[in-house]
Coordinates of C-alpha atoms in Angstrom, one line a residue:
M1 CA 22.2 29.0 -2.9
S2 CA 21.5 25.8 -0.1
T3 CA 22.3 22.0 -1.5
A4 CA 19.4 19.4 -1.1
L5 CA 19.3 18.0 1.7
Y6 CA 20.5 14.5 0.4
R7 CA 23.7 15.9 -1.1
R8 CA 24.1 17.0 2.7
Y9 CA 23.1 14.1 4.9
R10 CA 24.3 11.3 3.1
P11 CA 25.9 9.2 5.0
D12 CA 29.7 8.7 4.7
R13 CA 29.2 5.1 6.8
F14 CA 27.9 2.2 7.4
E15 CA 26.0 2.9 10.3
D16 CA 24.4 6.1 9.5
V17 CA 22.5 3.8 6.1
I18 CA 19.2 3.2 7.4
G19 CA 16.8 -0.2 6.7
Q20 CA 19.6 -1.9 5.1
D21 CA 20.2 -3.6 7.9
H22 CA 20.8 -6.9 5.7
V23 CA 22.9 -5.4 3.1
T24 CA 25.0 -3.6 5.8
V25 CA 25.9 -5.4 8.4
P26 CA 26.6 -9.2 6.3
L27 CA 29.3 -6.2 4.4
R28 CA 30.6 -5.3 7.7
T29 CA 31.3 -8.1 8.4
A30 CA 33.3 -8.9 6.1
L31 CA 35.6 -6.1 5.8
A32 CA 35.5 -7.3 9.9
K33 CA 37.1 -10.5 8.2
D34 CA 38.6 -9.5 5.6
R35 CA 36.4 -11.4 3.1
V36 CA 35.7 -9.1 0.3
N37 CA 34.9 -10.2 -2.7
H38 CA 36.3 -8.2 -6.1
A39 CA 32.3 -7.8 -8.0
Y40 CA 29.4 -6.7 -5.6
L41 CA 26.1 -6.0 -7.3
F42 CA 23.4 -2.7 -5.5
S43 CA 20.1 -3.6 -6.6
G44 CA 17.0 -1.7 -5.3
P45 CA 14.4 0.4 -6.2
R46 CA 16.2 4.2 -6.2
G47 CA 17.2 6.6 -4.1
C48 CA 17.4 3.2 -1.2
G49 CA 21.1 3.9 -0.5
K50 CA 23.2 2.2 -3.8
T51 CA 24.9 4.0 -4.9
T52 CA 25.5 6.2 -1.9
S53 CA 26.6 2.6 -0.2
A54 CA 28.9 1.2 -2.9
R55 CA 31.0 4.4 -1.6
I56 CA 30.7 3.9 1.3
L57 CA 32.0 0.4 0.5
A58 CA 35.3 2.1 -1.6
R59 CA 36.4 4.3 1.7
C60 CA 36.5 0.8 3.6
L61 CA 38.8 0.0 1.8
N62 CA 40.9 1.9 0.6
C63 CA 41.0 3.1 4.2
A64 CA 44.7 3.9 5.8
Q65 CA 43.9 1.1 8.4
G66 CA 41.3 -1.1 5.9
P67 CA 39.9 -2.6 4.8
T68 CA 38.1 -1.8 7.7
P69 CA 34.0 -1.8 8.5
T70 CA 34.3 1.9 9.8
P71 CA 36.8 4.3 8.4
C72 CA 38.9 6.4 10.4
G73 CA 37.9 9.9 9.0
E74 CA 41.2 11.9 8.4
C75 CA 42.9 10.0 6.1
D76 CA 43.7 10.9 3.4
S77 CA 41.8 8.4 1.2
C78 CA 39.2 9.1 3.5
R79 CA 38.2 12.8 3.8
D80 CA 38.8 12.5 -0.7
L81 CA 35.4 10.3 -0.7
A82 CA 34.0 12.0 2.4
T83 CA 30.7 13.9 1.1
G84 CA 31.2 16.6 -0.2
G85 CA 35.1 15.5 -0.3
P86 CA 37.1 16.0 -3.8
G87 CA 36.5 12.6 -5.1
S88 CA 40.1 10.2 -5.5
L89 CA 41.3 9.4 -8.8
D90 CA 41.8 5.1 -7.6
V91 CA 37.2 6.0 -7.1
L92 CA 35.9 5.9 -10.4
E93 CA 31.8 6.7 -10.8
I94 CA 30.7 5.9 -14.5
D95 CA 27.2 6.9 -15.2
A96 CA 26.5 3.0 -18.1
A97 CA 23.2 5.3 -19.0
S98 CA 25.4 7.4 -21.0
H99 CA 28.6 5.4 -21.4
G100 CA 27.3 1.6 -21.3
G101 CA 28.6 1.5 -25.4
V102 CA 30.9 -1.8 -26.0
E103 CA 32.6 0.6 -26.7
D104 CA 33.0 2.6 -23.4
A105 CA 33.4 -1.0 -21.9
R106 CA 36.6 -1.6 -24.1
G107 CA 38.4 2.3 -23.1
L108 CA 37.4 0.8 -18.9
R109 CA 39.2 -2.1 -19.2
E110 CA 42.1 -0.9 -20.7
R111 CA 42.4 1.8 -17.2
A112 CA 41.3 -0.8 -14.7
T113 CA 44.2 -2.8 -15.5
F114 CA 46.8 0.4 -14.2
A115 CA 47.8 0.0 -10.8
P116 CA 46.6 2.7 -8.3
V117 CA 47.6 6.0 -7.8
R118 CA 47.8 6.6 -4.5
D119 CA 44.9 4.0 -2.6
R120 CA 45.3 0.2 -1.9
Y121 CA 42.8 -0.3 -4.2
K122 CA 41.6 1.2 -7.9
I123 CA 37.7 0.8 -7.0
L124 CA 35.1 1.1 -10.5
I125 CA 31.3 1.4 -9.8
I126 CA 29.5 0.8 -12.5
D127 CA 26.3 3.1 -11.8
E128 CA 22.6 2.2 -13.9
A129 CA 24.8 -1.0 -14.3
H130 CA 21.1 -1.5 -16.7
M131 CA 21.9 0.0 -19.0
V132 CA 25.0 -1.2 -20.2
T133 CA 23.9 -3.2 -23.4
A134 CA 25.0 -6.7 -23.9
A135 CA 28.0 -6.5 -26.6
G136 CA 29.4 -3.5 -23.6
F137 CA 29.6 -6.4 -21.2
N138 CA 31.1 -9.1 -23.2
A139 CA 33.4 -6.9 -23.1
L140 CA 34.2 -6.5 -19.9
L141 CA 33.8 -10.2 -19.1
K142 CA 37.4 -11.3 -18.5
I143 CA 38.4 -8.7 -16.3
V144 CA 35.2 -9.2 -13.9
E145 CA 36.0 -12.9 -14.0
E146 CA 39.8 -12.9 -13.3
P147 CA 41.0 -9.0 -12.6
P148 CA 44.3 -8.4 -11.4
E149 CA 44.5 -7.8 -7.3
H150 CA 44.1 -4.3 -7.4
L151 CA 40.7 -3.9 -8.7
K152 CA 37.2 -4.1 -6.9
F153 CA 33.8 -3.6 -9.5
I154 CA 30.5 -3.1 -7.8
F155 CA 28.0 -2.0 -10.1
A156 CA 24.7 -0.6 -9.2
T157 CA 20.8 -1.1 -10.4
T158 CA 17.8 -0.4 -10.8
E159 CA 17.3 -3.9 -12.6
P160 CA 19.3 -7.1 -11.9
E161 CA 17.7 -8.8 -14.7
K162 CA 19.1 -6.9 -16.6
V163 CA 22.8 -7.3 -15.8
I164 CA 23.6 -11.0 -18.0
G165 CA 24.2 -13.7 -17.1
T166 CA 27.7 -14.5 -17.0
I167 CA 28.5 -11.2 -15.1
R168 CA 25.6 -11.9 -12.3
S169 CA 26.9 -15.4 -11.3
R170 CA 30.3 -13.2 -10.4
T171 CA 29.3 -11.2 -8.4
H172 CA 28.2 -10.7 -4.8
H173 CA 24.6 -9.8 -5.2
Y174 CA 23.1 -7.4 -2.1
P175 CA 19.5 -6.7 -3.1
F176 CA 18.1 -3.1 -1.2
R177 CA 14.7 -2.5 -0.1
L178 CA 12.3 1.1 0.1
V179 CA 13.2 1.1 3.5
P180 CA 9.6 1.2 6.2
P181 CA 7.9 4.5 7.5
E182 CA 8.4 3.9 10.7
P183 CA 12.5 4.6 10.8
L184 CA 12.0 6.9 8.1
I185 CA 9.9 9.8 10.0
A186 CA 12.4 9.1 12.9
Y187 CA 15.5 9.7 10.3
L188 CA 13.2 12.7 9.5
E189 CA 12.3 14.4 12.9
Q190 CA 16.2 14.1 13.0
L191 CA 17.2 16.1 10.6
C192 CA 14.1 18.2 11.0
A193 CA 16.3 19.4 14.7
E194 CA 19.7 19.6 12.9
E195 CA 17.9 22.2 10.1
G196 CA 16.0 23.9 12.9
V197 CA 12.8 23.6 11.4
S198 CA 9.3 23.2 12.9
V199 CA 7.2 20.5 11.0
E200 CA 3.6 20.4 12.3
K201 CA 2.0 17.2 12.9
G202 CA 1.0 15.1 10.4
V203 CA 4.0 16.7 8.1
L204 CA 6.2 13.7 8.8
P205 CA 3.4 10.7 7.8
L206 CA 2.6 12.9 4.1
V207 CA 6.0 13.9 3.8
V208 CA 7.1 10.1 4.0
R209 CA 3.9 8.7 1.8
A210 CA 4.7 11.2 -1.5
G211 CA 8.5 9.3 -1.3
T212 CA 7.2 6.2 -1.2
G213 CA 9.7 4.5 0.3
S214 CA 12.9 6.0 -0.9
V215 CA 14.8 8.4 1.6
R216 CA 16.5 10.5 -1.8
D217 CA 13.0 10.8 -3.0
T218 CA 11.7 11.7 0.8
L219 CA 14.4 14.5 1.7
S220 CA 13.2 16.5 -2.1
V221 CA 10.0 16.5 -0.8
L222 CA 10.8 17.9 2.1
D223 CA 13.8 19.7 0.7
Q224 CA 10.9 21.8 -1.3
L225 CA 8.7 22.2 2.3
I226 CA 10.6 23.7 4.4
A227 CA 11.9 26.1 1.2
G228 CA 8.5 27.3 1.3
A229 CA 7.9 27.5 4.4
Q230 CA 7.5 30.5 6.3
E231 CA 9.5 31.7 9.8
G232 CA 10.7 28.1 10.1
Q233 CA 7.5 26.1 10.5
V234 CA 6.2 23.1 7.7
S235 CA 2.5 23.7 8.1
Y236 CA -0.1 21.0 7.7
E237 CA -1.7 22.7 4.9
L238 CA 1.8 23.9 3.3
A239 CA 1.4 20.1 2.7
V240 CA -2.0 19.2 1.5
S241 CA -1.9 21.5 -1.6
L242 CA 1.4 21.5 -2.2
L243 CA 1.7 17.0 -2.2
G244 CA -1.7 17.3 -3.6
F245 CA -3.3 15.2 -1.0
T246 CA -6.3 14.9 0.7
P247 CA -7.3 16.8 3.5
E248 CA -8.2 14.3 6.4
A249 CA -11.5 16.5 7.6
L250 CA -13.0 15.7 3.8
L251 CA -11.9 12.4 4.6
D252 CA -13.7 11.7 7.8
D253 CA -16.2 13.5 6.0
V254 CA -17.2 11.4 3.6
I255 CA -16.5 7.6 6.2
D256 CA -18.7 9.1 8.2
A257 CA -21.9 10.3 6.2
V258 CA -21.1 6.5 4.7
A259 CA -21.8 4.9 7.7
A260 CA -25.0 7.6 8.6
D261 CA -26.0 7.1 4.9
D262 CA -26.1 11.0 4.6
T263 CA -26.8 11.7 1.0
P264 CA -27.0 15.1 0.8
T265 CA -23.4 15.5 3.0
V266 CA -21.4 12.5 0.3
F267 CA -22.5 14.6 -2.6
R268 CA -21.6 18.3 -1.5
V269 CA -18.0 16.8 -0.3
V270 CA -17.9 15.5 -3.6
D271 CA -18.3 19.8 -5.3
R272 CA -15.7 20.9 -2.4
V273 CA -13.7 18.5 -4.0
V274 CA -14.3 19.2 -7.2
Q275 CA -14.7 23.6 -6.3
S276 CA -11.7 23.4 -4.7
G277 CA -9.0 21.9 -7.8
Q278 CA -8.3 18.5 -6.8
D279 CA -7.9 15.7 -9.1
P280 CA -10.4 13.8 -7.7
R281 CA -8.7 10.4 -8.9
R282 CA -6.3 11.1 -6.4
F283 CA -9.3 11.7 -3.8
V284 CA -10.3 8.2 -4.6
E285 CA -6.8 6.9 -4.2
D286 CA -6.7 8.4 -0.8
L287 CA -9.9 7.4 0.1
L288 CA -8.9 3.9 -1.2
D289 CA -5.9 4.1 2.0
R290 CA -8.3 5.1 4.6
F291 CA -11.0 2.0 3.9
R292 CA -7.5 0.0 4.1
D293 CA -6.4 1.7 8.1
L294 CA -10.4 1.3 9.2
V295 CA -9.8 -2.2 8.0
I296 CA -7.6 -2.9 9.9
A297 CA -9.1 -0.4 13.5
R298 CA -12.1 -2.4 12.6
A299 CA -10.3 -6.4 12.9
L300 CA -7.6 -4.7 15.4
P301 CA -9.2 -2.2 17.4
E302 CA -6.7 -2.4 20.5
E303 CA -3.8 -2.9 18.3
A304 CA -4.9 -0.6 14.8
G305 CA -1.4 1.6 16.1
A306 CA 1.5 -1.1 15.5
I307 CA -0.2 -1.9 11.7
L308 CA -0.5 1.7 11.0
H309 CA 3.4 3.3 11.1
G310 CA 3.9 6.8 11.8
M311 CA 0.4 7.7 12.4
P312 CA 0.1 10.0 15.2
E313 CA -2.4 7.5 18.7
D314 CA -4.7 11.1 18.3
Q315 CA -5.9 9.7 14.7
V316 CA -5.3 5.5 15.5
R317 CA -8.1 6.4 17.8
R318 CA -10.7 8.4 15.3
L319 CA -10.0 5.6 12.9
S320 CA -11.2 3.5 15.9
A321 CA -14.0 5.0 16.3
Q322 CA -15.0 4.9 12.8
A323 CA -14.7 1.7 12.0
A324 CA -16.9 1.4 14.8
Q325 CA -19.2 2.4 12.9
L326 CA -19.2 0.0 9.8
S327 CA -19.2 -4.1 10.0
R328 CA -16.0 -5.1 8.2
A329 CA -18.4 -6.4 5.3
E330 CA -19.2 -3.5 4.7
L331 CA -15.9 -1.8 4.9
S332 CA -14.7 -4.9 2.3
R333 CA -17.0 -4.2 0.3
L334 CA -16.9 -0.3 -0.2
A335 CA -13.0 -1.6 -0.3
D336 CA -13.7 -2.7 -3.5
I337 CA -16.6 -0.8 -5.7
T338 CA -14.0 1.7 -4.6
N339 CA -10.2 0.2 -6.0
L340 CA -13.5 -0.3 -9.1
A341 CA -14.0 3.3 -9.6
L342 CA -10.0 3.2 -9.5
T343 CA -9.1 1.5 -12.3
D344 CA -12.4 2.9 -13.9
M345 CA -10.6 6.2 -13.8
V346 CA -6.8 6.4 -15.2
G347 CA -8.1 7.6 -18.4
A348 CA -11.5 9.1 -18.0
T349 CA -13.1 12.3 -19.9
S350 CA -15.1 13.0 -16.9
P351 CA -14.0 12.1 -14.0
R352 CA -16.2 13.8 -11.2
L353 CA -19.3 11.4 -13.1
H354 CA -17.1 8.4 -12.0
L355 CA -16.1 10.3 -8.4
E356 CA -19.9 10.8 -7.8
L357 CA -20.9 7.6 -9.2
L358 CA -18.7 5.9 -6.5
M359 CA -20.2 7.5 -4.0
A360 CA -24.3 6.6 -4.9
R361 CA -21.9 3.5 -5.1
L362 CA -20.9 2.9 -1.3
L363 CA -24.6 4.2 -0.7
L364 CA -26.7 2.2 -2.4
P365 CA -25.1 -1.8 -1.2
A366 CA -28.5 -3.9 -3.3
S367 CA -27.0 -2.9 -6.4
D368 CA -23.9 -4.5 -5.2
E369 CA -24.7 -8.9 -7.0
T370 CA -21.3 -9.7 -6.0
H371 CA -20.9 -12.0 -2.9
R372 CA -19.0 -9.2 -0.7
G373 CA -22.6 -7.4 -1.3
L374 CA -24.1 -10.9 -0.2
A375 CA -21.9 -10.1 3.0
A376 CA -22.8 -6.8 3.8
R377 CA -26.0 -7.7 3.2
L378 CA -26.7 -10.4 5.4
E379 CA -24.3 -8.6 8.1
A380 CA -27.0 -6.2 8.9
L381 CA -29.2 -8.0 8.4
D382 CA -28.2 -10.3 12.0
T383 CA -28.4 -6.6 13.2
G384 CA -32.1 -6.2 12.3
K385 CA -32.6 -9.2 14.1
R386 CA -30.8 -8.6 17.3
L387 CA -33.0 -5.1 16.7
V388 CA -36.0 -6.6 17.0
E389 CA -35.2 -9.0 19.3
A390 CA -34.5 -5.8 21.8
E391 CA -36.4 -3.2 24.0
G392 CA -37.2 -0.2 25.2
D393 CA -35.9 2.2 23.1
M394 CA -35.1 0.1 19.5
A395 CA -38.1 -1.1 19.4
D396 CA -38.9 1.7 16.1
I397 CA -35.4 1.1 15.1
A398 CA -36.8 -2.9 15.1
A399 CA -40.4 -1.3 13.2
C400 CA -38.7 -0.3 10.7
F401 CA -35.9 -2.3 9.5
Q402 CA -39.4 -5.5 9.7
E403 CA -40.9 -2.8 7.2
A404 CA -37.2 -2.6 5.3
V405 CA -36.7 -6.6 5.5
A406 CA -40.1 -7.1 4.5
D407 CA -40.1 -4.9 1.3
V408 CA -36.9 -6.7 0.0
I409 CA -38.5 -10.3 0.4
T410 CA -41.0 -9.1 -1.8
A411 CA -39.6 -7.5 -4.8
K412 CA -37.3 -10.5 -4.2
A413 CA -40.2 -12.8 -4.2
V414 CA -41.8 -11.2 -7.0
R415 CA -38.6 -11.2 -9.7
A416 CA -39.1 -15.2 -8.8
C417 CA -42.3 -15.7 -9.7
A418 CA -41.7 -13.7 -13.1
D419 CA -38.5 -15.8 -13.7
T420 CA -40.7 -18.7 -13.1
G421 CA -43.8 -19.1 -13.4
A422 CA -44.5 -20.3 -9.8
R423 CA -47.3 -18.3 -8.1
V424 CA -46.3 -20.1 -4.8
L425 CA -43.2 -20.2 -2.6
L426 CA -41.3 -21.7 0.1
L427 CA -40.2 -19.2 2.7
G428 CA -37.4 -20.7 4.6
G429 CA -34.2 -19.4 7.0
G430 CA -33.6 -16.5 9.4
V431 CA -36.6 -14.3 8.7
A432 CA -39.3 -17.5 8.3
A433 CA -38.4 -18.1 12.5
N434 CA -40.3 -14.7 12.8
S435 CA -43.9 -14.3 12.8
R436 CA -43.7 -10.6 12.5
L437 CA -41.1 -10.6 9.6
R438 CA -43.4 -13.7 8.5
E439 CA -46.9 -11.8 8.3
L440 CA -45.5 -8.6 6.2
A441 CA -44.0 -10.4 4.1
S442 CA -46.7 -13.5 3.4
E443 CA -49.4 -9.6 3.2
R444 CA -47.2 -7.5 0.8
C445 CA -46.6 -10.9 -1.2
A446 CA -50.4 -11.5 -1.3
A447 CA -51.1 -8.4 -2.5
A448 CA -48.5 -8.7 -5.0
G449 CA -50.5 -11.8 -6.3
V450 CA -47.3 -14.3 -4.7
E451 CA -48.0 -17.2 -1.5
L452 CA -45.9 -17.3 0.6
R453 CA -45.7 -20.4 2.0
V454 CA -43.4 -21.4 5.2
P455 CA -42.4 -25.7 4.8
R456 CA -40.2 -27.1 8.2
F457 CA -36.4 -27.7 7.2
S458 CA -33.4 -27.5 8.5
L459 CA -30.6 -25.0 6.6
C460 CA -27.7 -27.6 6.6
T461 CA -24.0 -26.3 5.6
D462 CA -20.6 -26.2 6.7
N463 CA -20.4 -25.1 9.9
G464 CA -23.8 -26.0 10.9
V465 CA -24.2 -22.5 10.5
M466 CA -28.7 -21.0 9.7
I467 CA -27.9 -18.8 7.4
A468 CA -30.9 -16.3 5.0
A469 CA -29.3 -14.7 1.8
I470 CA -31.6 -10.9 2.0
G471 CA -33.6 -12.7 4.3
A472 CA -34.8 -14.5 2.5
Q473 CA -34.1 -18.6 1.2
L474 CA -37.6 -18.0 -1.4
I475 CA -37.9 -21.9 -3.5
H476 CA -40.4 -22.1 -5.4
E477 CA -42.8 -25.1 -5.0
G478 CA -41.4 -28.5 -6.2
A479 CA -38.2 -27.7 -6.1
Q480 CA -35.6 -31.0 -6.1
P481 CA -34.0 -31.2 -1.8
S482 CA -30.7 -30.2 -1.9
G483 CA -31.2 -28.1 -4.3
L484 CA -29.2 -24.0 -4.6
G485 CA -32.0 -22.0 -2.6
V486 CA -31.7 -18.0 -4.0
G487 CA -28.3 -16.3 -3.7
T488 CA -26.4 -18.1 -2.0
D489 CA -24.4 -22.0 -2.1
T490 CA -26.4 -22.7 0.9
Q491 CA -27.5 -26.9 0.6
L492 CA -31.0 -27.1 1.5
D493 CA -32.3 -30.1 2.9
V494 CA -35.1 -31.0 3.2
E495 CA -36.7 -34.7 2.9
E496 CA -40.4 -33.7 1.6
P497 CA -41.6 -30.7 3.3
Q498 CA -44.3 -30.2 5.3
L499 CA -46.1 -27.1 4.9
T500 CA -47.9 -24.9 8.1

C-alpha cells in the first residue's frame, strides 16, 4: 500500500515550502539572529503549510547545530522529526479539536513544566487551535505569558479570530496564504517527474483549479488521478471526467455560437451537457470562468498570458481569437447574466430549465434592460454605423443593420406614445444624422400612426461625445429643455427646438 503524496513529499526545510516566502523568510532570519519568540500563531486556509512549518520550526530549534535556519538532517533530533521519522518526545503535537477542553489544557500545562528529555526545547504544537474553549485558553494563559526557558508554543489554526485576544497578543502571528497557480504547477511538474508519471497537456491546470490553492488538496487530487491512470499516463479525458469539469470543446462551442448568434448550436450543447450526466451548475461555473478569461483576453490582447497564469499558449491564442468576436460591453453583459444565473441555480429543482433560460438570455441582448445591456446595444449600434459608411462587400450587412435599427426605433416610438399620449416625437442623436436610417424610421413610424420630426439641437455629455440610446433619442414634443432622453442619462441642451 502506497503512502499519500502529501505525506511523502512533506517539506523538511523552509526552503522547500512553496508559496509562503512572506512567512519562511522572516522565520529563517529570526533563527539566524537567534531572536526566536516563545509563542507563534500560524493561521491560514487548510493545506497551505501551517502544521508543516510548525514541524520545520521545531526541527530548526532542536537541531544539534541550532537554533539554525537550515537543519543539519544528521543529528538524532533532525532524523526523528524528518518526514517518515518516528517523532520526538520533546515535540508534542496536540489536536485541539479533540483535546480543547479546560481539563486537557490543565494537563498540558502540568506536562509542559517538565524539562526536555533530550533536546534543547520542549515544543508544543497545538493544531486546530480555534477549537480550544475559552476556559481552556484561560487555563493556558499564564504559562503562555511567562513560559519556562525550555518551552515553546506554536498554535496553528484556520480561524485566528477565534483565538482569544489575550493569547493572540502574546504570540508572533504569521498568516499563511493559498499558493498561486504558477508555482504550484511548476511544483507538480517536478513531482510527476520524480514519480515517473506522464501527464497530458491541460491536466495540471485542472488539478490546481480543483485544489483551489491548497497544496494538500492539490496533491490529493493528483494522487487520485495517478492511481487511476493507465500505463503511467494521466489523460486529459480522465481528469475532466473524474474532476467533473466541463470539456474545453463544449465551452468553445458555446462561445462561438453566442458570438455568431447560432441558437441551434447553443441548445444542442445544453442537451449534450444534460445527456452526458454533467452537473448543469458546474457547467455554468465553468462558463463564467471562461467569460472571465475572455474579458482579460479582450482587455489585454497581447499580454493575456501574463494574467492567465498556468494557461498553455495555444489556449491563450484561442481565447484571444474568441474575445475578438465580442465587444467589451457584450462580454461584461454575458458575464453578469451568467453570474446571476449561477446564483439562481442554488437549490433549483430544475437545473436544466435554468440553464436553457440562461442561454436564451445570452442570445437576446435586447431583453436586458440593465445599463450593461444598453451599453452592449450602443456598441453594436456604433459598429453598425461604421458598416453603413463602409463600401463594397459590406453593403448587404449595412442594409440589414439599417432595417434592424429602424425596427427598434419604431417599437420605442410606439411605446413612448402609448405611455404619454403624444402623437409627434422628436428624433435626435447619432441615427438622426443618417438620412437613410432617418427615412426608414419615419416611414415605419408613420405606418404605426406616429410622426417623427428631427430638431436641430446638440447632445451634450460630460466628455462631449454624442450618444444615442438604441439608435435614437426619443423625446416627445413639449419636453422641458435639459430634459432626460429616453433610456439614457444624457442631458439635452436645447434652447428652442427648430423643426426641419
